[in-house]
Amino acid sequence: MTLIEYVNRAGARLDEAGVSFGHGTTNAFDEAVWLVLWRLGLPLDDLDGVSGRVLGAAEIVALDALVARRIETRKPAAYLTGEAWLQGVPFTVDERVIVPRSLIAEVLADGLIDPWLPAATTRVLDLCTGNGSLAVLAAMAWAQVAVDAADLSADALAVARLNVERHGLGARIALHQGDGLAAVAGRAYDLILCNPPYVNAASMATLPPEFRAEPALALAGGADGMDFIRTLLARAPAHMTPAAVLVLEIGNERAHFEAAFPALEVAWLPTHATDDAVLLVTRAALVAPVAGGGVSGARADAPVPAGRKDRS
């Protein structure tokens, strides 16, 4: 049996078993490719180069066992492989953290935040850092910045430390444990990134097993998903320099966000998946007097501010 024949067979098994995706892949074929190439120690981005390889009997046994484990445990593949990739960068993961998949990584890579940044940006906070992936990507994107990465979970920060060390960024990324912004008391930042727990209670109750395998602390956002975000937006200005911005991921919760903050001016940043999952808000907007009416937020194609920072 060739490798590609096995991939097709494994993909069919995953489909028949009704497993759920969304932790690095979106379909059974891609998940099968990931599992097969990882188990065989082959490059994850070179399926075409190895598709005709003939598998040995022992390799098929090992692959069958891995696919069976994925089906039987309903754990995300990343927990089985111990690794996930985000924007082409590998990260160590285990069940102490959610699998990294934040859409903020995409807007970082695409440079969508850069025009909004103060010209002298030097300090960045990754709040709710989890395994540290956004902190690492921010440090890679802006070579001149120092990054603080904060999380309530000491277990998550232990994984984040592995990734900071993995990418040789210990001199530029500092880890802080604590509840929300209390973890960085007395500090102010030019940019705050936050992928918080935002899943509303009704959605939490219907999550597939793969998502329930992740730490609920990192997912559940209360009745409307806005519990953490309410506190964050109230306290963020005290931790932002005058021209600072906050980039926030809210997933599928735009309706709840707009109901909770009807007058807050925000800019929605486009991603491959949707234009409604990641927003940017300035400190000025957060401290502006509250007015009546709905959200006056700028759309994703709104003009970016002039005189701001370019990526170097």
mmCIF file of N, CA and C in Angstrom, residues 97-208:
data_model
loop_
_atom_site.group_PDB
_atom_site.id
_atom_site.type_symbol
_atom_site.label_atom_id
_atom_site.label_comp_id
_atom_site.label_asym_id
_atom_site.label_seq_id
_atom_site.Cartn_x
_atom_site.Cartn_y
_atom_site.Cartn_z
ATOM 1 N N VAL A 97 -3.123 23.191 27.622
ATOM 2 C CA VAL A 97 -3.448 24.405 26.862
ATOM 3 C C VAL A 97 -4.402 24.066 25.735
ATOM 4 N N ILE A 98 -5.149 25.080 25.263
ATOM 5 C CA ILE A 98 -5.928 24.865 24.052
ATOM 6 C C ILE A 98 -4.970 24.812 22.863
ATOM 7 N N VAL A 99 -5.406 24.162 21.815
ATOM 8 C CA VAL A 99 -4.587 24.058 20.612
ATOM 9 C C VAL A 99 -4.536 25.434 19.946
ATOM 10 N N PRO A 100 -3.343 25.963 19.662
ATOM 11 C CA PRO A 100 -3.254 27.316 19.090
ATOM 12 C C PRO A 100 -3.875 27.393 17.709
ATOM 13 N N ARG A 101 -4.790 28.357 17.535
ATOM 14 C CA ARG A 101 -5.476 28.535 16.254
ATOM 15 C C ARG A 101 -6.008 29.958 16.107
ATOM 16 N N SER A 102 -5.506 30.861 16.942
ATOM 17 C CA SER A 102 -6.050 32.216 16.966
ATOM 18 C C SER A 102 -5.910 32.902 15.622
ATOM 19 N N LEU A 103 -6.983 33.546 15.200
ATOM 20 C CA LEU A 103 -6.967 34.333 13.969
ATOM 21 C C LEU A 103 -6.136 35.608 14.117
ATOM 22 N N ILE A 104 -5.799 35.971 15.340
ATOM 23 C CA ILE A 104 -4.901 37.108 15.525
ATOM 24 C C ILE A 104 -3.554 36.818 14.868
ATOM 25 N N ALA A 105 -3.155 35.545 14.843
ATOM 26 C CA ALA A 105 -1.897 35.184 14.187
ATOM 27 C C ALA A 105 -1.904 35.601 12.724
ATOM 28 N N GLU A 106 -3.058 35.499 12.093
ATOM 29 C CA GLU A 106 -3.166 35.860 10.682
ATOM 30 C C GLU A 106 -3.037 37.361 10.473
ATOM 31 N N VAL A 107 -3.684 38.158 11.320
ATOM 32 C CA VAL A 107 -3.578 39.602 11.137
ATOM 33 C C VAL A 107 -2.179 40.093 11.502
ATOM 34 N N LEU A 108 -1.501 39.385 12.405
ATOM 35 C CA LEU A 108 -0.100 39.684 12.675
ATOM 36 C C LEU A 108 0.747 39.448 11.429
ATOM 37 N N ALA A 109 0.582 38.256 10.837
ATOM 38 C CA ALA A 109 1.385 37.886 9.671
ATOM 39 C C ALA A 109 1.104 38.799 8.486
ATOM 40 N N ASP A 110 -0.139 39.237 8.344
ATOM 41 C CA ASP A 110 -0.515 40.082 7.205
ATOM 42 C C ASP A 110 -0.181 41.556 7.419
ATOM 43 N N GLY A 111 0.312 41.909 8.601
ATOM 44 C CA GLY A 111 0.684 43.297 8.865
ATOM 45 C C GLY A 111 -0.483 44.238 9.046
ATOM 46 N N LEU A 112 -1.678 43.712 9.348
ATOM 47 C CA LEU A 112 -2.858 44.574 9.440
ATOM 48 C C LEU A 112 -2.838 45.478 10.668
ATOM 49 N N ILE A 113 -2.076 45.082 11.679
ATOM 50 C CA ILE A 113 -2.015 45.892 12.897
ATOM 51 C C ILE A 113 -1.002 47.026 12.750
ATOM 52 N N ASP A 114 0.016 46.817 11.955
ATOM 53 C CA ASP A 114 1.159 47.729 11.902
ATOM 54 C C ASP A 114 0.790 49.203 11.711
ATOM 55 N N PRO A 115 -0.132 49.531 10.780
ATOM 56 C CA PRO A 115 -0.434 50.954 10.569
ATOM 57 C C PRO A 115 -1.055 51.639 11.783
ATOM 58 N N TRP A 116 -1.588 50.868 12.703
ATOM 59 C CA TRP A 116 -2.243 51.440 13.871
ATOM 60 C C TRP A 116 -1.272 51.673 15.037
ATOM 61 N N LEU A 117 -0.082 51.093 14.960
ATOM 62 C CA LEU A 117 0.810 51.120 16.114
ATOM 63 C C LEU A 117 1.482 52.473 16.284
ATOM 64 N N PRO A 118 1.719 52.878 17.533
ATOM 65 C CA PRO A 118 2.506 54.090 17.764
ATOM 66 C C PRO A 118 3.882 53.960 17.116
ATOM 67 N N ALA A 119 4.427 55.073 16.681
ATOM 68 C CA ALA A 119 5.704 55.050 15.966
ATOM 69 C C ALA A 119 6.829 54.477 16.818
ATOM 70 N N ALA A 120 6.748 54.642 18.125
ATOM 71 C CA ALA A 120 7.813 54.165 19.012
ATOM 72 C C ALA A 120 7.373 52.936 19.799
ATOM 73 N N THR A 121 6.686 52.043 19.150
ATOM 74 C CA THR A 121 6.209 50.836 19.837
ATOM 75 C C THR A 121 7.376 50.018 20.369
ATOM 76 N N THR A 122 7.347 49.757 21.684
ATOM 77 C CA THR A 122 8.414 48.970 22.297
ATOM 78 C C THR A 122 7.894 47.851 23.188
ATOM 79 N N ARG A 123 6.646 47.963 23.654
ATOM 80 C CA ARG A 123 6.133 46.963 24.603
ATOM 81 C C ARG A 123 4.797 46.397 24.118
ATOM 82 N N VAL A 124 4.719 45.073 24.124
ATOM 83 C CA VAL A 124 3.523 44.352 23.681
ATOM 84 C C VAL A 124 3.124 43.376 24.776
ATOM 85 N N LEU A 125 1.829 43.252 24.997
ATOM 86 C CA LEU A 125 1.285 42.263 25.937
ATOM 87 C C LEU A 125 0.444 41.252 25.179
ATOM 88 N N ASP A 126 0.715 39.975 25.415
ATOM 89 C CA ASP A 126 -0.163 38.898 24.948
ATOM 90 C C ASP A 126 -0.904 38.378 26.164
ATOM 91 N N LEU A 127 -2.142 38.794 26.305
ATOM 92 C CA LEU A 127 -2.960 38.429 27.461
ATOM 93 C C LEU A 127 -3.754 37.170 27.146
ATOM 94 N N CYS A 128 -3.848 36.256 28.119
ATOM 95 C CA CYS A 128 -4.428 34.929 27.901
ATOM 96 C C CYS A 128 -3.544 34.170 26.898
ATOM 97 N N THR A 129 -2.269 34.123 27.173
ATOM 98 C CA THR A 129 -1.293 33.641 26.208
ATOM 99 C C THR A 129 -1.383 32.155 25.919
ATOM 100 N N GLY A 130 -1.927 31.359 26.838
ATOM 101 C CA GLY A 130 -2.002 29.914 26.586
ATOM 102 C C GLY A 130 -0.615 29.325 26.391
ATOM 103 N N ASN A 131 -0.393 28.732 25.237
ATOM 104 C CA ASN A 131 0.918 28.114 24.997
ATOM 105 C C ASN A 131 1.963 29.100 24.496
ATOM 106 N N GLY A 132 1.627 30.378 24.480
ATOM 107 C CA GLY A 132 2.591 31.403 24.126
ATOM 108 C C GLY A 132 2.744 31.673 22.645
ATOM 109 N N SER A 133 1.880 31.112 21.821
ATOM 110 C CA SER A 133 2.086 31.213 20.373
ATOM 111 C C SER A 133 2.000 32.662 19.875
ATOM 112 N N LEU A 134 1.017 33.429 20.347
ATOM 113 C CA LEU A 134 0.915 34.810 19.864
ATOM 114 C C LEU A 134 2.070 35.659 20.365
ATOM 115 N N ALA A 135 2.541 35.397 21.569
ATOM 116 C CA ALA A 135 3.704 36.125 22.073
ATOM 117 C C ALA A 135 4.922 35.849 21.202
ATOM 118 N N VAL A 136 5.121 34.603 20.835
ATOM 119 C CA VAL A 136 6.248 34.235 19.974
ATOM 120 C C VAL A 136 6.110 34.895 18.607
ATOM 121 N N LEU A 137 4.918 34.835 18.021
ATOM 122 C CA LEU A 137 4.720 35.423 16.702
ATOM 123 C C LEU A 137 4.887 36.939 16.732
ATOM 124 N N ALA A 138 4.461 37.585 17.820
ATOM 125 C CA ALA A 138 4.636 39.032 17.938
ATOM 126 C C ALA A 138 6.123 39.381 18.031
ATOM 127 N N ALA A 139 6.869 38.612 18.804
ATOM 128 C CA ALA A 139 8.304 38.855 18.924
ATOM 129 C C ALA A 139 9.001 38.640 17.588
ATOM 130 N N MET A 140 8.524 37.680 16.813
ATOM 131 C CA MET A 140 9.101 37.450 15.487
ATOM 132 C C MET A 140 8.729 38.574 14.515
ATOM 133 N N ALA A 141 7.531 39.116 14.652
ATOM 134 C CA ALA A 141 7.059 40.146 13.723
ATOM 135 C C ALA A 141 7.754 41.477 13.941
ATOM 136 N N TRP A 142 8.014 41.811 15.207
ATOM 137 C CA TRP A 142 8.602 43.108 15.539
ATOM 138 C C TRP A 142 9.860 42.877 16.362
ATOM 139 N N ALA A 143 10.981 42.902 15.697
ATOM 140 C CA ALA A 143 12.243 42.534 16.335
ATOM 141 C C ALA A 143 12.669 43.488 17.432
ATOM 142 N N GLN A 144 12.080 44.691 17.487
ATOM 143 C CA GLN A 144 12.513 45.692 18.450
ATOM 144 C C GLN A 144 11.655 45.691 19.723
ATOM 145 N N VAL A 145 10.606 44.880 19.790
ATOM 146 C CA VAL A 145 9.704 44.965 20.936
ATOM 147 C C VAL A 145 10.044 43.932 22.003
ATOM 148 N N ALA A 146 9.696 44.298 23.242
ATOM 149 C CA ALA A 146 9.704 43.351 24.356
ATOM 150 C C ALA A 146 8.269 42.892 24.572
ATOM 151 N N VAL A 147 8.070 41.621 24.819
ATOM 152 C CA VAL A 147 6.731 41.046 24.916
ATOM 153 C C VAL A 147 6.528 40.456 26.306
ATOM 154 N N ASP A 148 5.429 40.826 26.949
ATOM 155 C CA ASP A 148 4.977 40.153 28.153
ATOM 156 C C ASP A 148 3.850 39.202 27.772
ATOM 157 N N ALA A 149 3.880 37.995 28.308
ATOM 158 C CA ALA A 149 2.848 36.991 28.042
ATOM 159 C C ALA A 149 2.240 36.585 29.381
ATOM 160 N N ALA A 150 0.928 36.767 29.513
ATOM 161 C CA ALA A 150 0.276 36.559 30.800
ATOM 162 C C ALA A 150 -0.859 35.561 30.684
ATOM 163 N N ASP A 151 -1.068 34.796 31.754
ATOM 164 C CA ASP A 151 -2.161 33.835 31.787
ATOM 165 C C ASP A 151 -2.491 33.525 33.244
ATOM 166 N N LEU A 152 -3.754 33.198 33.489
ATOM 167 C CA LEU A 152 -4.167 32.771 34.825
ATOM 168 C C LEU A 152 -3.611 31.406 35.173
ATOM 169 N N SER A 153 -3.457 30.540 34.172
ATOM 170 C CA SER A 153 -3.068 29.150 34.392
ATOM 171 C C SER A 153 -1.556 28.988 34.464
ATOM 172 N N ALA A 154 -1.068 28.519 35.606
ATOM 173 C CA ALA A 154 0.355 28.211 35.733
ATOM 174 C C ALA A 154 0.734 27.048 34.830
ATOM 175 N N ASP A 155 -0.185 26.118 34.636
ATOM 176 C CA ASP A 155 0.081 24.999 33.728
ATOM 177 C C ASP A 155 0.290 25.486 32.300
ATOM 178 N N ALA A 156 -0.561 26.408 31.858
ATOM 179 C CA ALA A 156 -0.409 26.956 30.513
ATOM 180 C C ALA A 156 0.930 27.666 30.365
ATOM 181 N N LEU A 157 1.310 28.414 31.380
ATOM 182 C CA LEU A 157 2.574 29.142 31.302
ATOM 183 C C LEU A 157 3.770 28.198 31.259
ATOM 184 N N ALA A 158 3.639 27.021 31.849
ATOM 185 C CA ALA A 158 4.720 26.037 31.755
ATOM 186 C C ALA A 158 4.915 25.592 30.307
ATOM 187 N N VAL A 159 3.805 25.460 29.586
ATOM 188 C CA VAL A 159 3.897 25.119 28.165
ATOM 189 C C VAL A 159 4.421 26.310 27.372
ATOM 190 N N ALA A 160 3.952 27.514 27.718
ATOM 191 C CA ALA A 160 4.433 28.710 27.036
ATOM 192 C C ALA A 160 5.944 28.832 27.175
ATOM 193 N N ARG A 161 6.470 28.508 28.344
ATOM 194 C CA ARG A 161 7.917 28.583 28.542
ATOM 195 C C ARG A 161 8.646 27.645 27.586
ATOM 196 N N LEU A 162 8.082 26.467 27.360
ATOM 197 C CA LEU A 162 8.694 25.536 26.412
ATOM 198 C C LEU A 162 8.792 26.159 25.020
ATOM 199 N N ASN A 163 7.766 26.882 24.634
ATOM 200 C CA ASN A 163 7.768 27.482 23.295
ATOM 201 C C ASN A 163 8.656 28.715 23.210
ATOM 202 N N VAL A 164 8.723 29.486 24.271
ATOM 203 C CA VAL A 164 9.644 30.618 24.287
ATOM 204 C C VAL A 164 11.076 30.106 24.142
ATOM 205 N N GLU A 165 11.394 29.050 24.870
ATOM 206 C CA GLU A 165 12.736 28.475 24.790
ATOM 207 C C GLU A 165 12.966 27.802 23.445
ATOM 208 N N ARG A 166 11.947 27.140 22.935
ATOM 209 C CA ARG A 166 12.071 26.458 21.643
ATOM 210 C C ARG A 166 12.494 27.426 20.545
ATOM 211 N N HIS A 167 11.973 28.647 20.603
ATOM 212 C CA HIS A 167 12.250 29.623 19.551
ATOM 213 C C HIS A 167 13.317 30.642 19.954
ATOM 214 N N GLY A 168 14.018 30.380 21.050
ATOM 215 C CA GLY A 168 15.141 31.217 21.445
ATOM 216 C C GLY A 168 14.778 32.649 21.762
ATOM 217 N N LEU A 169 13.621 32.855 22.403
ATOM 218 C CA LEU A 169 13.131 34.209 22.644
ATOM 219 C C LEU A 169 13.056 34.563 24.127
ATOM 220 N N GLY A 170 13.793 33.821 24.937
ATOM 221 C CA GLY A 170 13.759 34.058 26.371
ATOM 222 C C GLY A 170 14.213 35.441 26.786
ATOM 223 N N ALA A 171 15.056 36.077 25.982
ATOM 224 C CA ALA A 171 15.533 37.416 26.317
ATOM 225 C C ALA A 171 14.510 38.502 26.015
ATOM 226 N N ARG A 172 13.490 38.169 25.222
ATOM 227 C CA ARG A 172 12.534 39.190 24.788
ATOM 228 C C ARG A 172 11.109 38.923 25.243
ATOM 229 N N ILE A 173 10.809 37.719 25.722
ATOM 230 C CA ILE A 173 9.460 37.391 26.183
ATOM 231 C C ILE A 173 9.517 37.034 27.658
ATOM 232 N N ALA A 174 8.736 37.762 28.467
ATOM 233 C CA ALA A 174 8.633 37.483 29.897
ATOM 234 C C ALA A 174 7.246 36.931 30.197
ATOM 235 N N LEU A 175 7.171 35.922 31.044
ATOM 236 C CA LEU A 175 5.914 35.265 31.382
ATOM 237 C C LEU A 175 5.423 35.753 32.743
ATOM 238 N N HIS A 176 4.098 35.964 32.837
ATOM 239 C CA HIS A 176 3.501 36.480 34.065
ATOM 240 C C HIS A 176 2.233 35.686 34.381
ATOM 241 N N GLN A 177 2.101 35.251 35.636
ATOM 242 C CA GLN A 177 0.918 34.496 36.039
ATOM 243 C C GLN A 177 0.004 35.385 36.870
ATOM 244 N N GLY A 178 -1.284 35.356 36.539
ATOM 245 C CA GLY A 178 -2.240 36.133 37.300
ATOM 246 C C GLY A 178 -3.568 36.226 36.583
ATOM 247 N N ASP A 179 -4.547 36.830 37.251
ATOM 248 C CA ASP A 179 -5.910 36.929 36.729
ATOM 249 C C ASP A 179 -6.047 38.168 35.853
ATOM 250 N N GLY A 180 -6.102 37.964 34.555
ATOM 251 C CA GLY A 180 -6.269 39.072 33.635
ATOM 252 C C GLY A 180 -5.130 40.070 33.751
ATOM 253 N N LEU A 181 -5.481 41.343 33.708
ATOM 254 C CA LEU A 181 -4.474 42.400 33.741
ATOM 255 C C LEU A 181 -3.799 42.530 35.097
ATOM 256 N N ALA A 182 -4.342 41.885 36.112
ATOM 257 C CA ALA A 182 -3.674 41.895 37.413
ATOM 258 C C ALA A 182 -2.298 41.237 37.331
ATOM 259 N N ALA A 183 -2.101 40.407 36.334
ATOM 260 C CA ALA A 183 -0.810 39.736 36.162
ATOM 261 C C ALA A 183 0.297 40.707 35.790
ATOM 262 N N VAL A 184 -0.077 41.878 35.255
ATOM 263 C CA VAL A 184 0.926 42.860 34.810
ATOM 264 C C VAL A 184 0.643 44.215 35.455
ATOM 265 N N ALA A 185 0.332 44.192 36.723
ATOM 266 C CA ALA A 185 0.001 45.417 37.447
ATOM 267 C C ALA A 185 1.133 46.441 37.315
ATOM 268 N N GLY A 186 0.737 47.702 37.056
ATOM 269 C CA GLY A 186 1.701 48.782 36.972
ATOM 270 C C GLY A 186 2.405 48.917 35.642
ATOM 271 N N ARG A 187 2.089 48.063 34.675
ATOM 272 C CA ARG A 187 2.745 48.105 33.373
ATOM 273 C C ARG A 187 1.793 48.674 32.317
ATOM 274 N N ALA A 188 2.373 49.357 31.336
ATOM 275 C CA ALA A 188 1.587 49.902 30.229
ATOM 276 C C ALA A 188 2.216 49.465 28.913
ATOM 277 N N TYR A 189 1.349 49.304 27.895
ATOM 278 C CA TYR A 189 1.785 48.714 26.635
ATOM 279 C C TYR A 189 1.318 49.552 25.450
ATOM 280 N N ASP A 190 2.071 49.429 24.368
ATOM 281 C CA ASP A 190 1.688 50.066 23.114
ATOM 282 C C ASP A 190 0.693 49.225 22.335
ATOM 283 N N LEU A 191 0.704 47.915 22.594
ATOM 284 C CA LEU A 191 -0.205 46.981 21.925
ATOM 285 C C LEU A 191 -0.557 45.869 22.895
ATOM 286 N N ILE A 192 -1.835 45.596 23.019
ATOM 287 C CA ILE A 192 -2.300 44.438 23.780
ATOM 288 C C ILE A 192 -2.997 43.496 22.809
ATOM 289 N N LEU A 193 -2.541 42.246 22.780
ATOM 290 C CA LEU A 193 -3.198 41.182 22.024
ATOM 291 C C LEU A 193 -3.947 40.310 23.017
ATOM 292 N N CYS A 194 -5.160 39.908 22.676
ATOM 293 C CA CYS A 194 -5.905 39.057 23.609
ATOM 294 C C CYS A 194 -6.848 38.130 22.861
ATOM 295 N N ASN A 195 -6.634 36.837 23.045
ATOM 296 C CA ASN A 195 -7.569 35.811 22.584
ATOM 297 C C ASN A 195 -8.149 35.171 23.846
ATOM 298 N N PRO A 196 -9.202 35.780 24.406
ATOM 299 C CA PRO A 196 -9.688 35.394 25.730
ATOM 300 C C PRO A 196 -10.696 34.247 25.662
ATOM 301 N N PRO A 197 -11.119 33.751 26.814
ATOM 302 C CA PRO A 197 -12.275 32.848 26.816
ATOM 303 C C PRO A 197 -13.519 33.634 26.422
ATOM 304 N N TYR A 198 -14.172 33.230 25.320
ATOM 305 C CA TYR A 198 -15.314 34.008 24.829
ATOM 306 C C TYR A 198 -16.493 33.146 24.379
ATOM 307 N N VAL A 199 -16.431 31.838 24.528
ATOM 308 C CA VAL A 199 -17.524 30.986 24.050
ATOM 309 C C VAL A 199 -18.714 31.132 24.995
ATOM 310 N N ASN A 200 -19.882 31.432 24.439
ATOM 311 C CA ASN A 200 -21.056 31.622 25.292
ATOM 312 C C ASN A 200 -21.549 30.286 25.838
ATOM 313 N N ALA A 201 -22.347 30.359 26.893
ATOM 314 C CA ALA A 201 -22.741 29.153 27.624
ATOM 315 C C ALA A 201 -23.506 28.164 26.756
ATOM 316 N N ALA A 202 -24.396 28.661 25.900
ATOM 317 C CA ALA A 202 -25.164 27.748 25.043
ATOM 318 C C ALA A 202 -24.244 26.995 24.087
ATOM 319 N N SER A 203 -23.257 27.696 23.535
ATOM 320 C CA SER A 203 -22.321 27.040 22.633
ATOM 321 C C SER A 203 -21.422 26.067 23.376
ATOM 322 N N MET A 204 -21.003 26.416 24.586
ATOM 323 C CA MET A 204 -20.176 25.511 25.380
ATOM 324 C C MET A 204 -20.876 24.180 25.600
ATOM 325 N N ALA A 205 -22.194 24.241 25.791
ATOM 326 C CA ALA A 205 -22.959 23.021 26.092
ATOM 327 C C ALA A 205 -23.039 22.084 24.898
ATOM 328 N N THR A 206 -22.763 22.580 23.697
ATOM 329 C CA THR A 206 -22.902 21.748 22.500
ATOM 330 C C THR A 206 -21.576 21.506 21.788
ATOM 331 N N LEU A 207 -20.459 21.834 22.430
ATOM 332 C CA LEU A 207 -19.163 21.646 21.787
ATOM 333 C C LEU A 207 -18.892 20.160 21.527
ATOM 334 N N PRO A 208 -18.288 19.828 20.398
ATOM 335 C CA PRO A 208 -17.885 18.442 20.142
ATOM 336 C C PRO A 208 -16.836 17.983 21.156
#
